Coordinates of C-alpha atoms and ligand atoms in Angstrom, one line a residue:
Chain A
M8 CA 147.7 109.3 24.4
T9 CA 147.8 110.2 20.8
L10 CA 149.3 107.9 18.2
T11 CA 151.0 109.4 15.2
L12 CA 150.3 108.2 11.7
R13 CA 153.8 106.8 11.7
D14 CA 153.0 104.6 14.8
V15 CA 149.9 103.3 12.9
E16 CA 152.0 102.6 9.8
H17 CA 154.6 100.7 11.9
I18 CA 151.9 98.6 13.7
A19 CA 150.2 97.9 10.3
D20 CA 153.6 96.9 8.9
L21 CA 154.3 94.4 11.8
A22 CA 150.8 92.9 11.2
R23 CA 151.5 92.8 7.5
L24 CA 148.4 94.9 6.8
A25 CA 148.0 97.3 3.9
L26 CA 145.9 100.3 5.0
T27 CA 144.4 103.2 3.0
A28 CA 145.0 106.7 4.1
E29 CA 141.5 106.9 5.4
E30 CA 141.9 103.6 7.3
K31 CA 145.1 104.8 8.8
E32 CA 143.4 107.9 10.2
R33 CA 140.4 105.9 11.5
F34 CA 142.7 103.4 13.2
R35 CA 144.9 106.1 14.6
E36 CA 141.8 107.6 16.4
Q37 CA 140.5 104.2 17.5
L38 CA 143.8 102.9 18.8
S39 CA 144.5 106.1 20.6
A40 CA 141.1 105.9 22.4
I41 CA 141.9 102.3 23.4
L42 CA 145.3 103.3 24.8
D43 CA 143.7 106.2 26.7
Y44 CA 141.3 103.8 28.3
A45 CA 144.1 101.4 29.2
A46 CA 146.1 104.3 30.5
S47 CA 143.5 104.8 33.3
L48 CA 145.4 102.0 35.0
Q49 CA 148.3 104.3 35.4
R50 CA 146.4 106.2 38.1
L51 CA 146.6 103.2 40.4
D52 CA 149.4 103.2 43.0
I53 CA 151.1 99.8 42.5
S54 CA 154.5 100.7 44.1
D55 CA 154.0 98.0 46.7
I56 CA 152.8 95.3 44.3
P57 CA 155.5 93.0 42.7
P58 CA 155.1 92.4 39.0
T59 CA 153.3 89.2 38.1
A60 CA 153.3 87.1 35.0
T61 CA 150.0 85.4 35.9
V62 CA 146.8 85.9 37.9
L63 CA 146.3 82.1 38.3
P64 CA 147.5 80.3 41.5
L65 CA 149.1 77.7 39.3
R66 CA 152.8 76.7 39.1
N67 CA 154.8 73.9 37.4
V68 CA 152.1 72.5 35.2
M69 CA 154.1 70.0 33.2
R70 CA 153.5 66.8 31.3
E71 CA 155.7 63.7 30.9
D72 CA 157.6 63.4 27.7
V73 CA 155.4 60.8 25.9
A74 CA 154.6 61.0 22.2
R75 CA 151.1 60.3 21.1
P76 CA 149.5 60.1 17.6
S77 CA 149.2 63.3 15.6
L78 CA 146.3 64.3 13.4
P79 CA 145.7 62.4 10.1
P80 CA 147.2 64.5 7.3
E81 CA 143.9 65.0 5.6
D82 CA 142.5 66.6 8.7
V83 CA 145.6 68.8 9.0
L84 CA 145.0 70.3 5.6
A85 CA 141.2 70.2 5.8
N86 CA 140.8 73.9 6.5
A87 CA 143.7 75.2 4.5
P88 CA 142.7 77.7 1.8
D89 CA 145.3 76.2 -0.5
T90 CA 147.6 73.2 -0.4
A91 CA 150.3 71.5 -2.5
E92 CA 152.5 68.4 -2.0
G93 CA 151.1 67.8 1.5
C94 CA 151.9 71.4 2.5
F95 CA 150.0 74.5 3.2
R96 CA 150.5 76.8 0.2
V97 CA 150.9 80.5 0.9
R98 CA 151.9 83.6 -1.1
A99 CA 155.6 83.7 -1.9
I100 CA 157.7 84.8 1.0
L101 CA 160.4 87.3 -0.1
E102 CA 163.7 86.4 1.5
Chain B
M16 CA 194.0 101.7 11.9
Q17 CA 194.0 98.3 13.7
Y18 CA 190.5 97.0 14.4
E19 CA 189.4 94.4 16.9
P20 CA 186.3 92.2 16.2
I21 CA 183.7 91.9 18.9
I22 CA 181.7 88.7 18.4
G23 CA 178.7 87.3 20.2
M24 CA 177.0 84.0 19.3
E25 CA 173.5 82.9 19.4
V26 CA 173.0 79.1 19.1
H27 CA 169.8 77.2 18.7
A28 CA 169.8 73.4 19.4
E29 CA 166.9 71.1 19.0
L30 CA 166.4 68.9 22.1
L31 CA 166.2 65.2 21.8
T32 CA 162.9 64.7 23.6
A33 CA 160.4 62.1 22.4
S34 CA 157.5 64.6 22.1
K35 CA 157.3 68.2 21.1
M36 CA 157.6 71.2 23.5
F37 CA 154.0 71.8 24.2
C38 CA 152.1 68.9 22.7
G39 CA 152.4 65.1 22.3
C40 CA 153.4 65.0 18.7
D41 CA 156.4 62.8 18.0
A42 CA 159.4 65.1 17.9
H43 CA 161.5 62.8 15.7
I44 CA 160.6 64.5 12.5
F45 CA 163.7 64.0 10.4
G46 CA 162.7 62.6 7.0
A47 CA 159.0 62.4 7.8
P48 CA 156.5 63.4 5.1
P49 CA 155.3 67.0 5.5
N50 CA 152.6 67.8 8.1
T51 CA 152.4 64.3 9.5
H52 CA 153.7 65.3 13.0
V53 CA 151.2 68.0 13.8
C54 CA 148.1 68.4 16.0
P55 CA 145.8 71.2 16.9
V56 CA 148.3 72.6 19.5
C57 CA 151.3 72.9 17.2
L58 CA 149.1 74.0 14.4
G59 CA 147.8 76.9 16.5
L60 CA 144.1 75.9 16.1
P61 CA 141.7 77.7 18.4
G62 CA 140.5 76.1 21.7
V63 CA 143.6 74.2 22.6
L64 CA 146.2 74.9 25.3
P65 CA 150.0 74.1 25.4
V66 CA 151.4 72.1 28.2
I67 CA 155.1 72.2 29.1
N68 CA 157.3 69.1 28.4
R69 CA 159.1 68.4 31.7
K70 CA 161.9 66.6 29.9
A71 CA 162.7 69.7 27.8
V72 CA 162.9 71.8 30.9
E73 CA 165.2 69.2 32.5
Y74 CA 167.5 69.1 29.4
T75 CA 167.7 72.9 29.4
L76 CA 168.7 72.8 33.1
M77 CA 171.3 70.2 32.3
A78 CA 172.8 72.4 29.6
G79 CA 172.6 75.4 31.9
L80 CA 174.5 73.6 34.7
A81 CA 177.1 72.3 32.3
L82 CA 177.6 75.9 31.2
H83 CA 178.0 77.1 34.8
C84 CA 174.8 79.1 34.7
Q85 CA 172.6 80.4 37.5
I86 CA 169.4 78.4 37.4
A87 CA 166.3 80.6 37.8
E88 CA 164.1 79.9 40.8
F89 CA 161.2 81.5 38.9
S90 CA 160.9 81.3 35.2
V91 CA 158.3 82.4 32.7
F92 CA 157.5 81.7 29.1
A93 CA 156.8 84.7 26.9
R94 CA 155.1 85.3 23.5
K95 CA 157.4 86.7 20.8
N96 CA 155.0 88.2 18.3
Y97 CA 155.7 88.4 14.6
T98 CA 153.9 87.6 11.4
Y99 CA 155.5 85.0 9.2
P100 CA 154.0 81.8 7.7
D101 CA 156.5 79.7 9.7
L102 CA 154.5 80.6 12.9
P103 CA 151.0 79.1 13.0
K104 CA 149.9 81.2 16.0
G105 CA 151.4 84.5 14.9
Y106 CA 153.8 84.3 17.9
Q107 CA 156.5 82.0 19.1
I108 CA 156.4 80.7 22.7
S109 CA 159.9 81.6 24.0
Q110 CA 161.4 83.2 27.1
Y111 CA 162.3 86.8 27.6
E112 CA 162.8 88.4 31.0
L113 CA 162.9 85.3 33.1
P114 CA 164.9 82.6 31.3
L115 CA 165.6 79.3 32.9
C116 CA 169.4 79.8 32.9
R117 CA 171.7 82.9 32.9
D118 CA 175.2 84.1 33.7
G119 CA 177.4 81.1 32.8
W120 CA 180.6 80.6 30.9
L121 CA 182.5 78.3 28.6
D122 CA 186.3 78.1 28.2
V123 CA 187.7 77.8 24.8
E124 CA 191.2 77.3 23.6
V125 CA 192.9 78.8 20.6
D126 CA 196.6 78.2 20.0
G127 CA 197.1 76.8 23.5
Q128 CA 195.6 80.0 25.0
S129 CA 192.5 79.5 27.1
R130 CA 189.8 82.2 27.1
R131 CA 186.5 82.4 29.0
I132 CA 183.4 83.2 27.0
G133 CA 180.5 84.4 29.1
I134 CA 177.0 82.9 28.5
T135 CA 174.3 85.5 28.9
R136 CA 171.4 83.2 29.0
A137 CA 170.1 79.8 28.0
H138 CA 166.4 79.5 27.5
L139 CA 163.7 77.2 26.1
E140 CA 161.4 77.9 23.1
E141 CA 159.6 76.2 20.3
D142 CA 161.0 75.7 16.8
T143 CA 159.2 77.1 13.8
A144 CA 157.8 75.4 10.7
K145 CA 159.9 74.8 7.6
L146 CA 159.2 76.8 4.5
F147 CA 160.0 75.7 0.9
H148 CA 160.1 78.5 -1.6
A149 CA 158.8 77.7 -5.0
G150 CA 158.2 80.0 -7.9
G151 CA 155.3 82.3 -7.0
Y152 CA 154.4 80.7 -3.8
S153 CA 155.8 79.1 -0.6
L154 CA 155.0 75.7 1.0
V155 CA 154.7 75.3 4.7
D156 CA 155.5 72.0 6.6
F157 CA 154.6 72.3 10.3
N158 CA 156.4 69.1 11.4
R159 CA 159.2 71.2 13.0
A160 CA 156.8 73.7 14.6
G161 CA 156.8 73.0 18.3
V162 CA 160.0 70.9 18.5
P163 CA 161.8 72.0 21.7
L164 CA 164.6 74.4 21.0
L165 CA 167.3 75.5 23.4
E166 CA 168.7 78.9 22.7
I167 CA 172.2 79.8 24.1
V168 CA 173.3 83.4 23.9
S169 CA 176.9 84.3 24.5
E170 CA 178.3 87.6 25.7
P171 CA 180.2 89.6 23.1
D172 CA 183.4 88.1 24.4
I173 CA 184.7 86.3 21.3
R174 CA 187.6 88.0 19.5
S175 CA 188.3 86.0 16.4
P176 CA 186.6 83.8 13.9
E177 CA 188.6 80.8 15.1
E178 CA 187.6 81.5 18.6
A179 CA 183.9 81.5 17.4
R180 CA 184.5 78.1 15.8
Q181 CA 186.1 76.7 18.9
Y182 CA 183.2 78.0 21.0
L183 CA 180.7 76.1 18.8
I184 CA 182.8 73.0 18.8
R185 CA 183.0 73.0 22.6
L186 CA 179.3 73.7 22.9
Q187 CA 178.5 70.9 20.5
Q188 CA 180.7 68.5 22.5
I189 CA 178.9 69.5 25.7
L190 CA 175.4 69.1 24.3
R191 CA 176.3 65.7 22.9
Y192 CA 178.0 64.5 26.1
L193 CA 174.8 65.5 28.0
G194 CA 172.7 63.6 25.4
V195 CA 170.3 66.6 25.2
S196 CA 170.8 67.3 21.5
S197 CA 172.4 65.7 18.5
A198 CA 173.7 69.2 17.8
D199 CA 174.1 68.1 14.2
M200 CA 174.6 71.2 12.1
E201 CA 174.2 69.5 8.8
K202 CA 170.7 68.3 9.8
G203 CA 169.8 71.7 11.2
A204 CA 169.7 70.4 14.8
M205 CA 172.2 73.1 15.8
R206 CA 172.0 76.4 14.1
C207 CA 173.8 79.6 14.8
E208 CA 173.9 83.3 14.3
A209 CA 176.7 85.7 15.1
N210 CA 176.8 89.4 16.0
V211 CA 179.9 91.1 14.9
S212 CA 181.2 94.6 15.2
L213 CA 184.6 96.2 14.9
R214 CA 186.3 98.8 17.2
P215 CA 189.7 100.3 17.1
V216 CA 192.2 98.3 19.2
G217 CA 192.4 99.8 22.7
S218 CA 189.0 101.5 22.5
T219 CA 186.1 100.3 24.7
A220 CA 183.4 101.9 22.6
L221 CA 181.1 99.5 20.8
G222 CA 180.7 99.7 17.0
T223 CA 177.6 99.0 15.0
K224 CA 176.5 95.4 15.3
V225 CA 175.8 93.3 12.2
E226 CA 173.9 90.1 12.6
V227 CA 175.1 87.2 10.4
K228 CA 172.6 84.3 9.9
N229 CA 172.6 81.1 7.9
L230 CA 175.8 79.7 9.4
N231 CA 175.2 76.0 8.8
S232 CA 178.7 74.5 9.5
F233 CA 181.8 75.2 11.6
R234 CA 183.5 76.2 8.3
S235 CA 180.7 78.6 7.3
V236 CA 181.0 80.3 10.7
K237 CA 184.7 80.9 10.3
L238 CA 184.5 82.0 6.7
A239 CA 181.5 84.3 7.2
L240 CA 183.1 86.0 10.2
E241 CA 186.4 86.5 8.3
Y242 CA 184.5 87.9 5.4
E243 CA 182.3 90.2 7.5
I244 CA 185.2 91.5 9.5
E245 CA 187.1 92.4 6.4
R246 CA 184.1 94.0 4.9
Q247 CA 183.5 96.2 7.9
A248 CA 187.1 97.1 8.1
R249 CA 187.0 98.2 4.5
V250 CA 184.0 100.4 5.2
L251 CA 185.6 102.0 8.2
E252 CA 188.9 102.5 6.5
A253 CA 187.2 104.3 3.7
G254 CA 185.7 106.6 6.3
G255 CA 182.2 105.1 6.0
T256 CA 179.9 103.9 8.7
V257 CA 178.8 100.3 9.2
E258 CA 175.0 100.0 8.8
Q259 CA 173.0 98.0 11.3
V260 CA 171.7 95.2 9.2
T261 CA 171.0 91.5 9.2
M262 CA 173.2 89.6 6.8
G263 CA 172.9 86.0 5.5
W264 CA 175.9 83.9 4.6
D265 CA 175.8 82.8 1.0
E266 CA 177.6 79.4 1.0
V267 CA 177.7 79.3 -2.8
H268 CA 179.5 82.6 -3.4
N269 CA 181.3 82.7 0.0
R270 CA 180.0 86.2 0.9
T271 CA 177.5 87.9 3.2
V272 CA 174.5 89.5 1.7
V273 CA 172.0 91.9 3.3
Q274 CA 168.8 90.2 4.4
R275 CA 167.1 92.9 6.3
S276 CA 167.9 96.5 6.9
K277 CA 167.4 98.5 10.1
E278 CA 164.0 99.9 9.0
Y279 CA 162.6 96.5 9.7
A280 CA 164.2 96.3 13.1
D281 CA 162.6 93.6 15.3
D282 CA 159.7 94.7 17.4
Y283 CA 158.5 91.5 19.0
R284 CA 156.2 93.0 21.7
Y285 CA 157.1 90.3 24.2
F286 CA 154.7 89.6 27.0
P287 CA 154.2 86.7 29.5
E288 CA 152.5 83.7 27.9
P289 CA 149.1 83.6 29.6
D290 CA 148.5 80.0 28.6
L291 CA 151.4 78.7 30.6
P292 CA 151.7 79.0 34.4
P293 CA 155.2 80.0 35.5
L294 CA 157.8 77.5 36.6
E295 CA 159.3 77.4 40.1
I296 CA 162.5 75.4 39.9
S297 CA 163.1 73.9 43.3
R298 CA 166.7 73.7 44.4
E299 CA 166.1 70.0 45.1
W300 CA 165.3 69.4 41.4
V301 CA 168.5 71.3 40.4
A302 CA 170.6 69.3 42.8
E303 CA 169.1 66.1 41.6
I304 CA 169.9 67.0 38.0
R305 CA 173.4 68.2 38.9
S306 CA 174.1 64.8 40.5
R307 CA 173.2 63.0 37.3
L308 CA 175.4 65.1 35.0
P309 CA 178.0 63.0 33.2
E310 CA 181.7 63.9 33.3
L311 CA 182.1 66.7 30.8
P312 CA 184.8 67.0 28.1
E313 CA 186.8 69.5 30.1
A314 CA 187.0 67.4 33.2
K315 CA 187.6 64.2 31.2
R316 CA 190.5 65.9 29.3
A317 CA 192.2 66.8 32.6
R318 CA 191.7 63.3 34.0
F319 CA 193.0 61.6 30.9
I320 CA 196.2 63.7 31.1
A321 CA 196.6 63.2 34.9
D322 CA 195.6 59.5 35.1
Y323 CA 196.7 58.0 31.9
G324 CA 199.8 60.2 31.2
L325 CA 198.4 61.4 27.8
D326 CA 199.7 64.6 26.3
A327 CA 197.2 67.4 25.8
Q328 CA 196.7 66.7 22.1
Q329 CA 196.0 63.0 22.6
A330 CA 193.6 63.7 25.4
E331 CA 191.8 66.4 23.2
V332 CA 191.3 63.9 20.4
L333 CA 190.0 61.2 22.7
V334 CA 187.5 63.3 24.6
Q335 CA 185.9 64.9 21.5
E336 CA 183.2 62.3 21.6
R337 CA 181.9 60.5 24.6
A338 CA 181.8 57.2 22.7
V339 CA 185.5 57.5 21.8
A340 CA 186.5 58.4 25.4
D341 CA 184.5 55.4 26.7
Y342 CA 186.0 53.1 24.1
F343 CA 189.5 54.3 25.1
E344 CA 188.9 53.7 28.8
E345 CA 187.4 50.2 28.1
A346 CA 190.4 49.3 25.9
V347 CA 192.9 50.5 28.5
A348 CA 191.2 48.5 31.3
A349 CA 191.2 45.3 29.1
Y350 CA 194.8 45.9 28.0
G351 CA 196.4 46.5 31.4
G352 CA 199.5 48.1 29.9
A353 CA 200.4 51.7 29.2
A354 CA 197.4 53.8 28.2
R355 CA 199.7 55.9 26.1
A356 CA 200.2 52.9 23.8
V357 CA 196.5 52.5 23.3
A358 CA 195.7 56.1 22.3
P359 CA 197.5 56.2 18.9
W360 CA 195.8 53.0 17.9
I361 CA 192.4 54.7 18.4
S362 CA 193.2 58.1 17.0
G363 CA 195.3 56.7 14.2
E364 CA 194.4 53.3 12.8
L365 CA 190.9 53.0 14.1
F366 CA 189.8 56.5 13.1
R367 CA 191.2 56.0 9.7
L368 CA 189.2 52.7 9.2
L369 CA 186.1 54.4 10.5
R370 CA 186.5 57.4 8.2
A371 CA 187.1 55.1 5.2
Q372 CA 183.8 53.3 5.9
G373 CA 181.9 56.5 6.8
L374 CA 181.1 55.0 10.3
E375 CA 180.6 56.7 13.7
M376 CA 182.5 55.5 16.7
A377 CA 179.2 54.1 18.1
E378 CA 179.1 51.7 15.1
V379 CA 182.7 50.5 15.4
P380 CA 182.8 46.8 14.6
V381 CA 185.9 46.1 16.7
P382 CA 185.0 45.9 20.4
A383 CA 187.5 47.7 22.8
K384 CA 188.4 44.3 24.4
A385 CA 189.3 43.0 20.9
L386 CA 191.6 45.9 20.3
A387 CA 193.3 45.3 23.7
D388 CA 193.8 41.6 22.8
L389 CA 195.5 42.7 19.6
L390 CA 197.9 45.0 21.5
I391 CA 198.7 42.2 23.9
L392 CA 199.6 40.0 20.9
I393 CA 202.0 42.7 19.8
D394 CA 203.5 43.1 23.3
E395 CA 204.0 39.4 23.6
G396 CA 206.0 39.4 20.3
K397 CA 203.5 37.2 18.6
I398 CA 203.1 39.7 15.7
T399 CA 204.9 42.8 14.7
S400 CA 203.3 46.2 15.1
G401 CA 203.2 46.5 11.3
T402 CA 201.3 43.3 11.0
G403 CA 199.1 44.5 13.8
K404 CA 197.8 47.2 11.5
Q405 CA 196.9 44.7 8.9
V406 CA 195.2 42.5 11.5
L407 CA 193.2 45.4 12.8
A408 CA 192.0 46.2 9.3
Q409 CA 190.9 42.6 9.0
M410 CA 189.2 42.6 12.4
F411 CA 187.4 45.7 11.3
A412 CA 186.2 44.0 8.1
S413 CA 185.3 40.6 9.4
G414 CA 184.7 41.0 13.1
R415 CA 187.0 38.1 13.8
S416 CA 189.5 38.2 16.8
A417 CA 193.1 39.2 16.3
A418 CA 194.3 35.7 17.4
E419 CA 192.0 34.0 14.8
I420 CA 193.2 36.2 12.0
V421 CA 196.9 35.7 12.9
E422 CA 196.4 31.9 13.0
A423 CA 194.3 31.7 9.8
E424 CA 196.5 34.0 7.8
G425 CA 199.8 32.8 9.1
L426 CA 200.8 36.3 10.2
A427 CA 202.6 35.3 13.4
Q428 CA 205.9 37.0 13.8
V429 CA 208.9 35.0 12.6
S430 CA 211.6 34.8 15.3
D431 CA 213.2 31.6 14.0
A432 CA 216.9 32.5 13.7
A433 CA 217.6 30.1 10.8
T434 CA 214.7 31.5 8.6
L435 CA 215.7 35.1 9.3
E436 CA 219.3 34.5 8.8
A437 CA 218.5 33.1 5.3
A438 CA 216.5 36.1 4.5
V439 CA 219.2 38.5 5.7
R440 CA 221.8 36.6 3.6
K441 CA 219.6 36.8 0.6
V442 CA 219.2 40.6 0.9
L443 CA 222.9 41.2 1.5
A444 CA 223.7 39.2 -1.6
A445 CA 221.1 41.1 -3.7
Y446 CA 222.4 44.6 -2.7
P447 CA 226.2 44.6 -2.7
D448 CA 226.3 48.4 -3.4
E449 CA 224.4 49.2 -0.3
V450 CA 226.5 46.8 1.7
A451 CA 229.6 48.5 0.5
K452 CA 228.2 52.0 1.4
Y453 CA 227.5 50.7 4.9
R454 CA 231.1 49.6 5.3
E455 CA 232.2 53.0 4.1
G456 CA 230.5 54.4 7.2
K457 CA 227.0 55.2 5.9
S458 CA 225.6 53.3 8.8
Q459 CA 222.1 54.7 8.5
I460 CA 221.6 52.5 5.4
I461 CA 220.9 49.6 7.7
G462 CA 217.3 51.0 8.0
W463 CA 216.8 50.5 4.3
L464 CA 218.3 47.0 4.4
M465 CA 216.0 46.2 7.3
G466 CA 213.1 47.3 5.2
Q467 CA 214.2 44.8 2.5
V468 CA 214.3 42.0 5.0
M469 CA 210.9 42.9 6.3
R470 CA 209.6 42.8 2.7
E471 CA 211.3 39.5 2.1
T472 CA 209.4 38.1 5.2
K473 CA 206.1 39.9 4.3
G474 CA 206.5 42.1 7.4
K475 CA 206.4 39.2 9.8
A476 CA 210.0 39.2 10.9
N477 CA 210.9 40.1 14.4
P478 CA 212.5 43.5 13.7
Q479 CA 214.8 43.4 16.7
L480 CA 216.2 40.1 15.7
V481 CA 216.6 41.2 12.1
R482 CA 218.6 44.2 13.2
E483 CA 220.9 42.0 15.3
L484 CA 221.4 39.5 12.5
L485 CA 222.0 42.3 9.9
E486 CA 224.6 44.0 12.1
R487 CA 226.4 40.7 12.8
Q488 CA 226.5 39.6 9.2
L489 CA 227.6 43.1 8.0
R490 CA 230.5 43.0 10.5
Q491 CA 231.4 39.4 9.5
C492 CA 231.8 39.6 5.7
Ligands
ZN518 ZN1 151.4 68.8 18.0

């Protein structure tokens, strides 16, 4: 399967990545190769196998609705590249 | 050309659980300092796993049953991928192909006409963080991230802005009756979006859908839809085509503004959430939840009309809030008389006093039994109905019983013939012109004369007696 440059641009846009023309071409080739590899699964006959959402034999793993302490605020922001007023500070979001 | 609006609603309601959807952080975040209700799970730190809050699932099933939905036997959470700073993980855990509830309905009434609005689905997801936009940068508070969120999507069955408003009002009533959400729009606990398109009346083709967001009140919903319908009609009338866009409602300028155009159409690449095993909802669990559902507004309305002889409008007012309906029933039981006599005291006087104080029904300082005692005093002729209103205001302010207030303030009804006769004589002497008019045949003036006697007795005179005395004396002289 061969991705077009437009596909790559769309994916980059969804991931909020700015790519150079050279990067776009490189990722186009790499992503196409990955998709080709994954496409080998298409050769399997799965007509008798129902779709599944999980491979684990687990169901209904739930917890009781009990609140417990959260992290101390200084730990919460410890790894943040930038903070202000007790919040994570990020580049302006255009609405 | 005549156009018909086709409207579908998407409502998000925060669930009233103690903890968040997938972690144990305290879900009561209103007013909390930023980032004080967060942990590695709701911050999306590596190496941690989400665990489903059973109560949130139960609340969703309650809402689904109340909306006459099919409850899934097998339900799966899904990742909705998008990149935005309000999502710590780069995806939101939501539901996609296998939601907990689907195919329900809700009846709404506009101008006495009932219409059934289909519910496509009701599913569970996690709320996102709050962003504050400041000049040059944005601040992120993750307290809200991970709060359980119930999403209810309607079919495009709504045909007018007023119907959309009624749909939301009914939905809010149901969520509140169930106790699963405060559904408070002002506090953002209930948020909604609308899809609206126009088509020529009689056509079955679907027009281009425009999504309208940022509808933060019932009023906004109505205004925004009216505005958007008119806007689209103008575009179509002018021979143009409606663009598929996301609009936001601008509350300040009362208009819709484009937020996103089609080029940025959503591409969420949903897939099953690998960190959460699927849910198998046993029919026993569903039956057990169903058996615990409270009586819902619709059923209560019908029962109030049938059992208490209320008219539709009285019943509607009393069932709007469960606390009001319960108060009414308690007062009726304590009163023992006609329920129809109790209803106006609640929807009239009591509501007025609550509004004046900015109080909710749950905070009413006059117990239902005390209101019943007041009505009994009126029925027994101890006080007039007019005095009763004053007494209720004092009960509201002081918390004292009606009997205490009547006693202390000397408000008991005056039925003493001699006292009333003197008052009547005084009034007739003071207004000879009106008396003359009465004798000329303007008999309705007796109402005005009665008012004067009531004033003379500070509203305490037995009105029936006053009328009799007035009529007798007017005949005599
Ligand atoms: Zn948490």
